[in-house]
């Protein structure tokens, strides 16, 4: 086999570094956050998970109060960022607006190039808070509404909903988003996290790394799949249409969004929780159509392709039933994943070596150089 044939496309199966943050066991469908099974920590608040990732273990009540206070204190945005979001083109993708707005933050953060651990921790907390505020402000601006200043009392999840809708959410709504944020918080060396670590490995700053990660998450093969799933469900339109639509799409060798995973060869443990949430929310909203359609697509994909639903599949119908517009789904993913990205950035810097893989050159060799005036 030649060198070129041995290239692990997409870094398939390549282990590039160690991490203590999360373990993804694709064979058994297990996800572990710093030693805790996701099935158990799914009931924790997002703030507890932030503490777990940043400080190494789950907090006691006093520790939780402290991180909660620090997260709340970082919710505000510089005026220039509010203004940018309010004036961004209405047809620009929310993830593109988020990416630019987050990039702007570096001008307003103290010591952005200081990579010492206390400064990194401060920046991780600030970014985790501010990505949520920016995301909610984008949602408001898209509806032509004024931004809502953050509350300094509500939880991270409840505050996101409050800033998006202008109304204090019911507990059940806030609890659902809280759990969704926990389920999306970290996931090994996925594309966006790896992107953040690559940027960090050159000793660039945390804002640059998170900005790049947002760009990566935006793609439909990664976080952008949740929006694509809802667009697909809307396009299919009814339970009766599912069978034909799936058959045709597979015959055309097109991918069905929300299925397949590089690592999971069995059910994605996050999808199990989101499936339950999708059903509950369909029933609560008095419209189980999206859930039933999703379930049928899942059955067909398992039968015909042996592919399982991933995290993006049932999050789509859950968020939709909660009244969230599909274009905002990926930005909500970013609200959750910022804690994962920033924790990985901190971990990368503990024992850093620049990421510099090699390429198998596949271009021409030994071409004859011709001076420009003699080239045809
Ligand atoms: N629908 C139909 N067929 C699929 C799907 C799908 N969703 N996913 C994979 N396949 C098929 C491929 O066509 C390919 O078939 P082939 O061997 O006959 O050509 C085979 O399964 C392997 O697929 P790859 O794309 O090579 O798998 P890879 O590991 O590179 O990609 C990925 C994984 C990107 C998740 C892929 O399954 C996919 O595109 N899924 C749809 C998008 C999606 O849901 N992304 C979200 C992933 S979770 C996350 O990032 C948060």
Tab-separated table of C-alpha atoms and ligand atoms in Angstrom, residues 12 217 220-223 225 250 253-262 265 268 270 301 305 307 310-312 333 337, ligand 1:
chain	number	residue	atom	x	y	z
A	12	UNK	CA	-10.206	8.758	11.222
A	217	UNK	CA	-19.424	24.138	14.563
A	220	UNK	CA	-23.841	20.996	8.518
A	221	UNK	CA	-21.664	17.926	9.073
A	222	UNK	CA	-21.116	19.129	12.650
A	223	UNK	CA	-23.337	21.430	14.765
A	225	UNK	CA	-26.922	19.471	11.401
A	250	UNK	CA	-31.218	7.142	0.157
A	253	UNK	CA	-27.201	8.544	-2.147
A	254	UNK	CA	-27.862	11.729	-0.232
A	255	UNK	CA	-27.182	11.967	3.483
A	256	UNK	CA	-29.969	12.268	6.005
A	257	UNK	CA	-29.011	14.851	8.581
A	258	UNK	CA	-28.820	13.867	12.232
A	259	UNK	CA	-27.574	10.328	11.497
A	260	UNK	CA	-24.184	8.722	11.614
A	261	UNK	CA	-21.173	9.509	13.718
A	262	UNK	CA	-17.466	9.042	13.317
A	265	UNK	CA	-21.107	2.715	16.253
A	268	UNK	CA	-25.369	8.145	20.884
A	270	UNK	CA	-27.126	11.992	24.308
A	301	UNK	CA	-32.249	4.557	9.054
A	305	UNK	CA	-28.410	1.840	6.786
A	307	UNK	CA	-27.084	4.225	11.214
A	310	UNK	CA	-26.802	11.512	16.745
A	311	UNK	CA	-27.146	14.408	19.205
A	312	UNK	CA	-28.484	16.738	16.518
A	333	UNK	CA	-25.218	24.421	20.583
A	337	UNK	CA	-20.123	23.999	23.853
B	1	LIG	N1	-27.176	9.547	5.865
B	1	LIG	C1	-26.940	8.589	4.917
B	1	LIG	N2	-25.769	7.933	4.829
B	1	LIG	C2	-24.823	8.244	5.723
B	1	LIG	C3	-25.007	9.200	6.730
B	1	LIG	C4	-26.242	9.858	6.788
B	1	LIG	N3	-26.478	10.800	7.713
B	1	LIG	N4	-23.892	9.306	7.472
B	1	LIG	C5	-23.027	8.433	6.951
B	1	LIG	N5	-23.579	7.798	5.888
B	1	LIG	C6	-22.957	6.776	5.057
B	1	LIG	C7	-22.056	7.456	4.036
B	1	LIG	O1	-22.732	7.767	2.850
B	1	LIG	C8	-20.971	6.430	3.857
B	1	LIG	O2	-21.472	5.426	3.025
B	1	LIG	P1	-20.509	4.706	1.943
B	1	LIG	O3	-19.428	4.044	2.755
B	1	LIG	O4	-21.420	3.771	1.238
B	1	LIG	O5	-19.985	5.815	1.073
B	1	LIG	C9	-20.815	5.830	5.246
B	1	LIG	O6	-22.082	6.003	5.885
B	1	LIG	C10	-19.722	6.505	6.092
B	1	LIG	O7	-20.013	7.910	6.134
B	1	LIG	P2	-18.926	9.035	6.243
B	1	LIG	O8	-19.529	10.338	5.826
B	1	LIG	O9	-17.671	8.614	5.537
B	1	LIG	O10	-18.652	9.021	7.795
B	1	LIG	P3	-17.769	10.065	8.610
B	1	LIG	O11	-17.349	9.377	9.837
B	1	LIG	O12	-16.729	10.666	7.743
B	1	LIG	O13	-18.806	11.239	8.934
B	1	LIG	C11	-20.688	12.269	9.862
B	1	LIG	C12	-19.540	11.289	10.104
B	1	LIG	C13	-20.125	13.597	9.347
B	1	LIG	C14	-21.396	12.537	11.175
B	1	LIG	C15	-21.658	11.662	8.839
B	1	LIG	O14	-22.287	10.518	9.389
B	1	LIG	C16	-22.720	12.659	8.379
B	1	LIG	O15	-22.467	13.421	7.437
B	1	LIG	N6	-23.906	12.697	9.054
B	1	LIG	C17	-24.924	13.676	8.696
B	1	LIG	C18	-24.584	15.038	9.314
B	1	LIG	C19	-24.748	15.040	10.812
B	1	LIG	O16	-25.748	14.586	11.350
B	1	LIG	N7	-23.760	15.620	11.492
B	1	LIG	C20	-23.781	15.776	12.956
B	1	LIG	C21	-22.823	14.843	13.599
B	1	LIG	S1	-22.871	14.983	15.367
B	1	LIG	C22	-22.092	16.440	15.682
B	1	LIG	O17	-21.191	16.841	15.009
B	1	LIG	C23	-22.545	17.245	16.770
